[in-house]
Short mmCIF file of C-alpha atoms and ligand atoms in Angstrom, two decimals:
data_model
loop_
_atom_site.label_atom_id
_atom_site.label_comp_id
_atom_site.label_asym_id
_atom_site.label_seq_id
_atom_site.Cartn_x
_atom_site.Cartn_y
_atom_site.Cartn_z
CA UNK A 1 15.03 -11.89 14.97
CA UNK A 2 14.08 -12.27 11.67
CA UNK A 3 16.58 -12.81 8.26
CA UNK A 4 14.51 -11.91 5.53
CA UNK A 5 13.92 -8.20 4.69
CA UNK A 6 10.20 -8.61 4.22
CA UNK A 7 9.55 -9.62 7.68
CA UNK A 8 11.60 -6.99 9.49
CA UNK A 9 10.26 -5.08 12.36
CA UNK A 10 12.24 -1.85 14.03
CA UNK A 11 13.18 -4.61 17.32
CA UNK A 12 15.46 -6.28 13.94
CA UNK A 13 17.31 -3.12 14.18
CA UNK A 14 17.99 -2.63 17.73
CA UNK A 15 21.04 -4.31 20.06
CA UNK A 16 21.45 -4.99 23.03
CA UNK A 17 23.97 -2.25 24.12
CA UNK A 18 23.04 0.19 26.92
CA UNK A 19 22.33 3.43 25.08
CA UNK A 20 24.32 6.03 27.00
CA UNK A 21 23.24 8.96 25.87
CA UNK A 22 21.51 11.35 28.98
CA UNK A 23 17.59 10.73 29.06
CA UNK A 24 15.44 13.63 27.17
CA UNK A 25 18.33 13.85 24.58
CA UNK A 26 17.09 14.03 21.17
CA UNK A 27 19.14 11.55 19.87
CA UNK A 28 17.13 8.95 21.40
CA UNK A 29 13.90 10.18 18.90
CA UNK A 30 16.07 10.12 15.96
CA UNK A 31 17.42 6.49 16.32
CA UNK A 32 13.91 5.60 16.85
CA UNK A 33 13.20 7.05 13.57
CA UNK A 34 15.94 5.32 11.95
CA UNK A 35 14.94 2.13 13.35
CA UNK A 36 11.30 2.14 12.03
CA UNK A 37 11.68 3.21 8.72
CA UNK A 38 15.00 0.44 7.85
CA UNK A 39 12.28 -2.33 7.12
CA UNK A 40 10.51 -0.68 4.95
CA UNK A 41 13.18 0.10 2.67
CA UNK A 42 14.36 -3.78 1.77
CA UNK A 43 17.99 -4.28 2.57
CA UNK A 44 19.72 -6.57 4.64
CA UNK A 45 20.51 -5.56 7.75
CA UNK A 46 24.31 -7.04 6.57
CA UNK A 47 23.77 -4.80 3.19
CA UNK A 48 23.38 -1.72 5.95
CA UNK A 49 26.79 0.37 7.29
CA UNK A 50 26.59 3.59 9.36
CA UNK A 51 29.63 5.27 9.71
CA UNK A 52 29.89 8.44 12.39
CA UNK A 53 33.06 10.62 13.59
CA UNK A 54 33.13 11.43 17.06
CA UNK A 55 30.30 13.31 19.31
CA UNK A 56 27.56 11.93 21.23
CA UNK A 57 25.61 11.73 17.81
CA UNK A 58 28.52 9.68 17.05
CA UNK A 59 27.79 6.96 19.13
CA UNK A 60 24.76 5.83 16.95
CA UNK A 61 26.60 3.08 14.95
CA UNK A 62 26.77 0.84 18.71
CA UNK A 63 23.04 0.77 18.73
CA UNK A 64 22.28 -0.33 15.10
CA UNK A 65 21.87 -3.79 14.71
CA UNK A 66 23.65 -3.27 10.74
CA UNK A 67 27.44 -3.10 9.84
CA UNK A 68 28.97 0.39 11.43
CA UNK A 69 32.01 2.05 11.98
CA UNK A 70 32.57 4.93 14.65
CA UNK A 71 35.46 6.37 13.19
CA UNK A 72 37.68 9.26 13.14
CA UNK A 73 36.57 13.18 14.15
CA UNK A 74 34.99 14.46 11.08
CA UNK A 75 36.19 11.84 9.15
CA UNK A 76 32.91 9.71 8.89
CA UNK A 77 32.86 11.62 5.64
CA UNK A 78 35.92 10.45 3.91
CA UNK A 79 35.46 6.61 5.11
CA UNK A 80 32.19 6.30 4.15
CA UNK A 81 33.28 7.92 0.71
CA UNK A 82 35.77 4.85 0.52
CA UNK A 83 33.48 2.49 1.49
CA UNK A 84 30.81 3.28 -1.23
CA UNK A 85 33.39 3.03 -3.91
CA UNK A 86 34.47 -0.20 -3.06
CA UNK A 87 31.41 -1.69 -1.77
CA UNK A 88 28.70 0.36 -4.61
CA UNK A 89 25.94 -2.04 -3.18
CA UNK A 90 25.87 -1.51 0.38
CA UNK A 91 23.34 1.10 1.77
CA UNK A 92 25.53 4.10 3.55
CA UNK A 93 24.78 5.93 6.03
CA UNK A 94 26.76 8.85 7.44
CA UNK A 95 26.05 9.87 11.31
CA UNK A 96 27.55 13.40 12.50
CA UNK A 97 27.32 16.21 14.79
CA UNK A 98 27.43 20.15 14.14
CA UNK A 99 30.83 20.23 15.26
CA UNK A 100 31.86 16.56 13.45
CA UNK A 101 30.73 17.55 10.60
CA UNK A 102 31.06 20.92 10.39
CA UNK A 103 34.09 22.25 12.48
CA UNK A 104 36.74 19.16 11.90
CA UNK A 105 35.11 17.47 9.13
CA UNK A 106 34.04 20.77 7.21
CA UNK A 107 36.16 20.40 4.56
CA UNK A 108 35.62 16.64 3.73
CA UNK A 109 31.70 16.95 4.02
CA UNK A 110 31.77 19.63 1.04
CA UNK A 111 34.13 17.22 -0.96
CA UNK A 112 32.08 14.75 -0.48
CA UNK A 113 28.76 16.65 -1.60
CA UNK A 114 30.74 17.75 -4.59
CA UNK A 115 31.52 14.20 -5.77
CA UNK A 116 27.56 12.90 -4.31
CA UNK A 117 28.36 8.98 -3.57
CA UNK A 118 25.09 7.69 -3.13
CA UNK A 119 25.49 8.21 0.84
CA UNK A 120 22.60 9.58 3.36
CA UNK A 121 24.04 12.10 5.48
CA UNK A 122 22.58 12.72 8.74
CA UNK A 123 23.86 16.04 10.32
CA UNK A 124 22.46 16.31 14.20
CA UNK A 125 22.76 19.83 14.52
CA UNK A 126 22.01 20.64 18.02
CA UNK A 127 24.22 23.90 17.75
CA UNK A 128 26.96 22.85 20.35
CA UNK A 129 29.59 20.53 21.01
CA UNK A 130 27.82 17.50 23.15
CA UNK A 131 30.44 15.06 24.25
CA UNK A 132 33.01 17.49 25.52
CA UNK A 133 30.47 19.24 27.39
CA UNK A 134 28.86 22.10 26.37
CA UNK A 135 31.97 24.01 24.13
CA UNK A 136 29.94 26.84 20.99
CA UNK A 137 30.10 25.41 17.65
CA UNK A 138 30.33 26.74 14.25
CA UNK A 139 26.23 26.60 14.46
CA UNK A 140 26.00 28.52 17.63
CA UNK A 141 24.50 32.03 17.47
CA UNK A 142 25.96 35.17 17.71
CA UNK A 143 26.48 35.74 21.65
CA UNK A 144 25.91 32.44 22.43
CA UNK A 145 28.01 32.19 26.02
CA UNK A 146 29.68 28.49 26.83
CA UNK A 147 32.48 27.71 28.40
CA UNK A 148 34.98 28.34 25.30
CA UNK A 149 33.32 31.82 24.73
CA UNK A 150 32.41 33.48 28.44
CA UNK A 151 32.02 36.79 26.64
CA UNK A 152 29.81 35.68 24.14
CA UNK A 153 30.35 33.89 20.72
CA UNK A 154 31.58 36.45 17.99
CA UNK A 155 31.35 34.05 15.18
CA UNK A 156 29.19 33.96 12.38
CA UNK A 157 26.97 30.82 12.45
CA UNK A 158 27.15 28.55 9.33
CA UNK A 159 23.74 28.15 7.73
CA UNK A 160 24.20 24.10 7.11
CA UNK A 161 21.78 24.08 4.07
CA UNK A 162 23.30 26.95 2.47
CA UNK A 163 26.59 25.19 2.63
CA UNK A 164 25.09 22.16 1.29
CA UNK A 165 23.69 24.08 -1.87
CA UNK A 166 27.31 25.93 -2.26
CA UNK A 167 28.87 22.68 -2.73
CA UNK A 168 26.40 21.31 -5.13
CA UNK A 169 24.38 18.89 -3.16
CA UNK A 170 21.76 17.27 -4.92
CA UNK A 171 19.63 16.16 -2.13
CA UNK A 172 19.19 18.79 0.54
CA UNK A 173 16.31 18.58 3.47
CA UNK A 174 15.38 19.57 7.18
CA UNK A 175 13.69 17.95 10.23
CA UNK A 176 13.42 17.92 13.52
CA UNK A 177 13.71 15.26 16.38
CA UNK A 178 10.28 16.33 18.29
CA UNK A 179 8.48 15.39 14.77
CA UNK A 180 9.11 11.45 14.06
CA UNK A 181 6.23 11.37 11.27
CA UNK A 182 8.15 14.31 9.30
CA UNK A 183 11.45 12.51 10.13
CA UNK A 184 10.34 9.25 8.90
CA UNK A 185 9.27 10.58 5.93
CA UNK A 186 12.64 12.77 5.46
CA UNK A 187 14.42 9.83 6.25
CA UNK A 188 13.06 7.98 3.75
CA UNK A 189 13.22 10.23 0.96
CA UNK A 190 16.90 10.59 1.74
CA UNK A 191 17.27 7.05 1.02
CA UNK A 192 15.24 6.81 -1.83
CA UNK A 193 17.20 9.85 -3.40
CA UNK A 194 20.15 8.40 -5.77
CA UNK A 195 23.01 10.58 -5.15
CA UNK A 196 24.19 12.19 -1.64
CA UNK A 197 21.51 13.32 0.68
CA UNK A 198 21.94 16.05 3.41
CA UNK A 199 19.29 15.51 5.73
CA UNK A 200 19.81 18.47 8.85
CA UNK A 201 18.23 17.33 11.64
CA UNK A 202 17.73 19.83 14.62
CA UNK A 203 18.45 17.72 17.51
CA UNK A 204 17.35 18.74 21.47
CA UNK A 205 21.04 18.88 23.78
CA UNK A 206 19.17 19.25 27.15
CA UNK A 207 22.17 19.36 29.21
CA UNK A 208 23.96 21.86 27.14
CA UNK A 209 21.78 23.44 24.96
CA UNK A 210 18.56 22.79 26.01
CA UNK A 211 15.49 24.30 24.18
CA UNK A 212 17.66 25.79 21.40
CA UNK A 213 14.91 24.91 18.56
CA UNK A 214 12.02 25.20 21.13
CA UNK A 215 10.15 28.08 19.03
CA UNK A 216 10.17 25.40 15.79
CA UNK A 217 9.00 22.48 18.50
CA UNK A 218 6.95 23.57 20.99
CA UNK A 219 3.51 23.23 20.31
CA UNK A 220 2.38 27.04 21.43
CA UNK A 221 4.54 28.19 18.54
CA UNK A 222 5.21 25.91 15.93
CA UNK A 223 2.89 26.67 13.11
CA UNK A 224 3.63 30.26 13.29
CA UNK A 225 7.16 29.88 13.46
CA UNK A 226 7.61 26.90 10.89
CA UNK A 227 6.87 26.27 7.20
CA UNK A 228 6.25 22.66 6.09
CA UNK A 229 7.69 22.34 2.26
CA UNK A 230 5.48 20.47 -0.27
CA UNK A 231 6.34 19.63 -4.00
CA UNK A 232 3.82 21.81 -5.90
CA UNK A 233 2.13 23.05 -2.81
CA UNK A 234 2.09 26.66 -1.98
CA UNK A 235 4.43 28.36 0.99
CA UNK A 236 1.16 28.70 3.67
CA UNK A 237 1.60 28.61 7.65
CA UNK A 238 0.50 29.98 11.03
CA UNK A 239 -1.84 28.68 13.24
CA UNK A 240 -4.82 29.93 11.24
CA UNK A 241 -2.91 28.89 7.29
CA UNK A 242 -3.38 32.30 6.85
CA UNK A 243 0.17 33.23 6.31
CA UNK A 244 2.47 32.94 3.28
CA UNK A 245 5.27 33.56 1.76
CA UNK A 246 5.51 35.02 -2.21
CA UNK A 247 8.63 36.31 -4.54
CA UNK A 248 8.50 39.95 -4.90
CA UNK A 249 11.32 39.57 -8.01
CA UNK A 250 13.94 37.65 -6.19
CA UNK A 251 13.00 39.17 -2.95
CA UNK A 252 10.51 36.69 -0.95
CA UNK A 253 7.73 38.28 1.44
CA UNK A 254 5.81 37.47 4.16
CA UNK A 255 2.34 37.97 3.32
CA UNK A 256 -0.93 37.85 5.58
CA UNK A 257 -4.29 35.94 3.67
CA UNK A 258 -6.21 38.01 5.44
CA UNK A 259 -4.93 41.17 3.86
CA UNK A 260 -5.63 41.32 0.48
CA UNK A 261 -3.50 38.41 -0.68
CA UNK A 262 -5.14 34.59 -1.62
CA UNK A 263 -3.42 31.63 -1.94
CA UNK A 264 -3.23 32.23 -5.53
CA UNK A 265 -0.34 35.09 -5.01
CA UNK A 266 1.73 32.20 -3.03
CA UNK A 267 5.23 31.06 -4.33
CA UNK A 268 4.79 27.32 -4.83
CA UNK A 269 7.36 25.15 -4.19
CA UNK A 270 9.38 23.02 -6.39
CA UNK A 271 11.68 20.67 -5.34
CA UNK A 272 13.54 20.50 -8.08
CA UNK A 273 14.08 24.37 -8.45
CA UNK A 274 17.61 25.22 -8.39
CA UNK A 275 17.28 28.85 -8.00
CA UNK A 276 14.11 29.22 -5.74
CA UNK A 277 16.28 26.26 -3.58
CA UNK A 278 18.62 29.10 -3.08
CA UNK A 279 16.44 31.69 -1.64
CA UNK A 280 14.63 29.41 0.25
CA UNK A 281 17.51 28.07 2.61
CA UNK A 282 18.24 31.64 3.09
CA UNK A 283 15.15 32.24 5.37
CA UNK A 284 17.15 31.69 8.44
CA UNK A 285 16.19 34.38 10.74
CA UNK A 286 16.64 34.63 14.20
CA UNK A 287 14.28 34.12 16.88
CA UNK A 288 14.50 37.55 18.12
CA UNK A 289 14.39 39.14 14.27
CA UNK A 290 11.03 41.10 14.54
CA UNK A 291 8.44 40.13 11.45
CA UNK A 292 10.98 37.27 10.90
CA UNK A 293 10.12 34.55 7.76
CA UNK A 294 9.15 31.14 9.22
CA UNK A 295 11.88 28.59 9.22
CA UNK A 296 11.36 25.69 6.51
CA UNK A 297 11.11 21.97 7.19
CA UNK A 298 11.09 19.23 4.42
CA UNK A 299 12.88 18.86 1.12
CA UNK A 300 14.31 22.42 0.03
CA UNK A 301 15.89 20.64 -3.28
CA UNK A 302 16.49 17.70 -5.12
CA UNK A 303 18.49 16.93 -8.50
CA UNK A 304 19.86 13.82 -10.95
CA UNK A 305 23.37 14.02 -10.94
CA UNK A 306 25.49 11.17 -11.78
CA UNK A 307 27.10 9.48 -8.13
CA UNK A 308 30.58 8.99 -7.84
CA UNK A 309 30.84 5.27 -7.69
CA UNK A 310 29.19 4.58 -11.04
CA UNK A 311 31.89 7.07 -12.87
CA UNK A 312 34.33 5.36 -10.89
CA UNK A 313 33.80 2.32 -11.92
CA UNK A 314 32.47 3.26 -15.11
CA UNK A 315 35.97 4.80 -16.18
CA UNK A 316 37.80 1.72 -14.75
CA UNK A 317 36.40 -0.93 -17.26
CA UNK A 318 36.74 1.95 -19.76
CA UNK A 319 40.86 1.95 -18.91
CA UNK A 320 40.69 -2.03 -18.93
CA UNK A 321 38.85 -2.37 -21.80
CA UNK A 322 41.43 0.09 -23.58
CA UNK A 323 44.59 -1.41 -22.19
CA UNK A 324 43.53 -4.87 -20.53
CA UNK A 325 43.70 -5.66 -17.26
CA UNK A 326 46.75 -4.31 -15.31
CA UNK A 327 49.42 -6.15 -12.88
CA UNK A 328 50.21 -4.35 -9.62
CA UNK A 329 53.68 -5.55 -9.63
CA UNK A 330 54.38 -4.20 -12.70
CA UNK A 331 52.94 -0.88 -12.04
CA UNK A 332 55.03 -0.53 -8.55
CA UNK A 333 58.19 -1.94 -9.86
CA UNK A 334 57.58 1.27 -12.88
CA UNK A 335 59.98 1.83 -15.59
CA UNK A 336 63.15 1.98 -13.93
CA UNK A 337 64.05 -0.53 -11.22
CA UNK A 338 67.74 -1.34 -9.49
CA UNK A 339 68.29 -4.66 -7.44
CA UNK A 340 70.69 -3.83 -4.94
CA UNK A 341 72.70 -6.14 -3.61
C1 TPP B 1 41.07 15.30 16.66
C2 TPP B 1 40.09 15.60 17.73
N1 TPP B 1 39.86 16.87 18.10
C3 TPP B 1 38.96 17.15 19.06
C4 TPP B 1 38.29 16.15 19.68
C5 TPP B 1 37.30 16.48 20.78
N2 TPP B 1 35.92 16.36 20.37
C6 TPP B 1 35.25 15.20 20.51
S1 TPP B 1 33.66 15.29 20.02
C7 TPP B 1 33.84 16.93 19.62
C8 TPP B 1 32.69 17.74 19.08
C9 TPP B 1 31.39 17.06 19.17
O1 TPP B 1 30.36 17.92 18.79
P1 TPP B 1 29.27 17.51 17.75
O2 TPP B 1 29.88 16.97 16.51
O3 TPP B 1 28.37 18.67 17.58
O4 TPP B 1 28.54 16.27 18.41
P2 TPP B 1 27.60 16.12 19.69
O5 TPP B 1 28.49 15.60 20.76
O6 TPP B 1 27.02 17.45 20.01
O7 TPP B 1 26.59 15.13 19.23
C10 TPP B 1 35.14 17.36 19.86
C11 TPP B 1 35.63 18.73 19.61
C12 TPP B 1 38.56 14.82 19.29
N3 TPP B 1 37.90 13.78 19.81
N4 TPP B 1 39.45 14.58 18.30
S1 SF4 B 2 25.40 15.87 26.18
FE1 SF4 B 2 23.65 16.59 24.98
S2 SF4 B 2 23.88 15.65 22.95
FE2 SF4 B 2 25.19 14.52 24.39
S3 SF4 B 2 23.93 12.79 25.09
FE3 SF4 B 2 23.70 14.46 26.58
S4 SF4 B 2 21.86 15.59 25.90
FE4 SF4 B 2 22.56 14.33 24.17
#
C-alpha cells in the first residue's frame, strides 16, 4: 500500500471488509468511482473522512480505506458540518440515501447547503428506501406501489436539484451509476468546487426498485432520453444530435434540427447561470409524459460563495483580536456565581 499521495492507485483506497451490499446493486459502480478518482486529487488517505447516515448507501464509509463515520439517520449532514469546522483541512465527504437525506435528514441537508462548508455531498437517489426493504420514499413517483403504499403513492416526489437550488447551493450536478466516465468526472468537479457540492447520483436498487432510471441507462434509449450539460456548449441530444432544447422567453422548447431550427437557435449552457440553472432542473418529466424534455446530466450550476468554516474562523480571531483570548472557566462560572455549602 503506498503512503505518499503521488503514488496512489484505487487498490490504496479499498479494505478488506466483505462488501455486503446484493450483487447488481449500483452502489457497487459508484464506490468504484470514488475509489479511482481519490488519487488523483492529492490528499492523504488520513486527510480523507466520509461520513453517511443510515441506508444501504450508508454503508460506504466500511469500504473506504480513509477516516469515516456511519452515523446517525439523516444526520451525516450535521456531523460532517461539525467536523469541517473544526477540522477546515480535512477533505469531507457526505454519503446518503433518498430517504437519509431527504426524508429524516431533509431539514439538516438544506441547512447545510445554506451555510456551504466546503463538503461533497453524494445523494444515491435510487427512489426507495433500500435497507428496510423496499418502503416509497419522498423520490418515489406518483403511484408508485410498495409495501408502505399498497394503493399507490399519493405523494408528490421531491425534485432533489430543485431543492438544492431553493436552498442556495452553490455546486449542484447529476450522474448516474451505469456511466463511471461521467461520474468520475462529476466526482471530481465536486471536489474541486470550493463550497458545498450536491452531486445526485441515480443509483440502480435491483431488489426493490429495479430499472427505475432504465430509460436514462439503457443503451436503446439513452441519447434520446438524456441531455449531457456542457459549459458553453449548446443543449443538443438524440441518437442522431438532431434534437435541442431553446428558451422561448422563459419558456424552454424542444426543438427538432431537422425542422427548420440549427444549432445556432440552441440555448447554450452556462454553468454559472443562476437563472437558466433554475429552469433547467425543472425539466423533470416523467417517463410516460408524451413529447417529454430530455432529463439533464452534468453540472446544472456552479457559484463563489464564501464556505462556512473560513467565516467561522474568520470572525473568531476577529472576537480575539478585539477582546483577547477568552477563559472557559470564566465564561461558565458568568457574572453571578453562589458556592453552596
Ligand atoms: C431514527 C430512525 N428511523 C428510521 C430508521 C429506519 N431506516 C433505516 S434506513 C432507512 C431509509 C433508507 O433509505 P435510503 O436513505 O434511501 O437508503 P438506501 O437504503 O436506499 O440506500 C430507514 C427509514 C432508522 N434506522 N432510524
Ligand atoms: S437493497 Fe437495493 S440498495 Fe440495498 S444493497 Fe440491495 S440492491 Fe442495493
Amino acid at each position: 500500500m503506498a503512503t505518499d499521495t503521488q503514488t496512489y492507485t484505487s487498490k490504496d483506497f479499498t479494505t478488506e471488509n466483505d462488501v455486503r451490499w446484493c450483487p447488481g446493486c449500483g452502489d457497487y459502480s459508484i464506490l468504484k468511482q470514488v475509489q479511482v478518482i481519490l488519487p488523483g486529487i492529492g490528499v492523504k488517505k488520513e486527510d480523507i473522512v466520509f461520513v453517511s447516515g443510515i441506508g444501504c448507501s450508508s454503508r460506504f464509509p466500511y469500504y473506504m480505506n480513509t477516516y469515516g463515520m456511519h452515523s446517525i439517520h439523516g444526520r451525516a449532514t450535521a456531523i460532517a458540518s461539525g467536523l469541517k469546522a473544526s477540522r477546515p483541512e480535512l477533505s469531507v465527504w457526505i454519503v446518503t440515501g433518498d430517504g437519509d437525506g431527504l426524508s429524516i435528514g431533509g431539514n439538516h441537508l438544506i441547512h447545510l447547503l445554506r451555510r456551504n462548508p466546503d463538503v461533497n455531498i453524494l445523494l444515491f437517489n435510487n427512489q426507495i428506501y433500500g435497507l428496510t426493504k423496499g418502503q416509497y420514499s419522498p423520490t418515489s413517483e406518483v403511484n408508485k406501489v410498495t409495501k408502505s403504499t399498497p394503493a399507490g403513492s399519493i405523494d408528490h416526489p421531491f425534485n432533489p436539484l430543485a431543492l438544492a437550488m431553493g436552498a442556495d447551493a452553490s455546486f449542484v450536478a447529476r450522474s448516474m451509476d451505469r456511466d463511471p466516465k461521467h461520474l468520475q468526472e462529476m466526482l471530481l468537479r465536486s471536489y474541486k468546487h470550493k463550497g458545498s457540492s450536491f452531486l445526485e447520483i441515480y443509483q440502480n436498487c435491483n431488489i426493490f426498485n429495479d430499472g427505475a432510471f432504465e430509460i436514462f441507462t439503457d443503451k436503446k434509449s439513452k441519447k434520446e432520453e438524456t441531455l449531457f450539460l456542457e459549459h458553453g456548449k449548446p443543449l443538443v441530444f438524440g441518437e442522431n444530435e438532431n434534437k435541442g432544447i431553446r428558451l422561448d422567453g422563459l419558456r424552454p422548447q424542444l426543438v427538432s434540427l431537422d425542422e427548420g431550427y440549427s444549432i445556432d437557435d440552441l440555448w447554450i449552457h452556462n454553468e454559472k447561470d443562476f437563472y437558466k440553472a433554475q429552469i433547467l432542473v425543472r425539466l423533470f418529466d416523467n417517463a410516460d409524459t408524451e413529447n417529454r424534455m430530455p432529463r439533464p446530466f452534468g453540472v446544472f450550476f456552479e457559484t463563489e460563495r464564501a464556505v462556512y468554516e473560513d467565516l467561522l474562523h474568520q470572525q473568531v480571531e476577529n472576537s480575539i483580536g478585539q477582546k483577547g483570548e477568552g477563559d472557559l472557566d470564566k465564561l461558565i462560572s458568568g457574572k453571578q456565581t453562589w458556592e453552596i455549602f
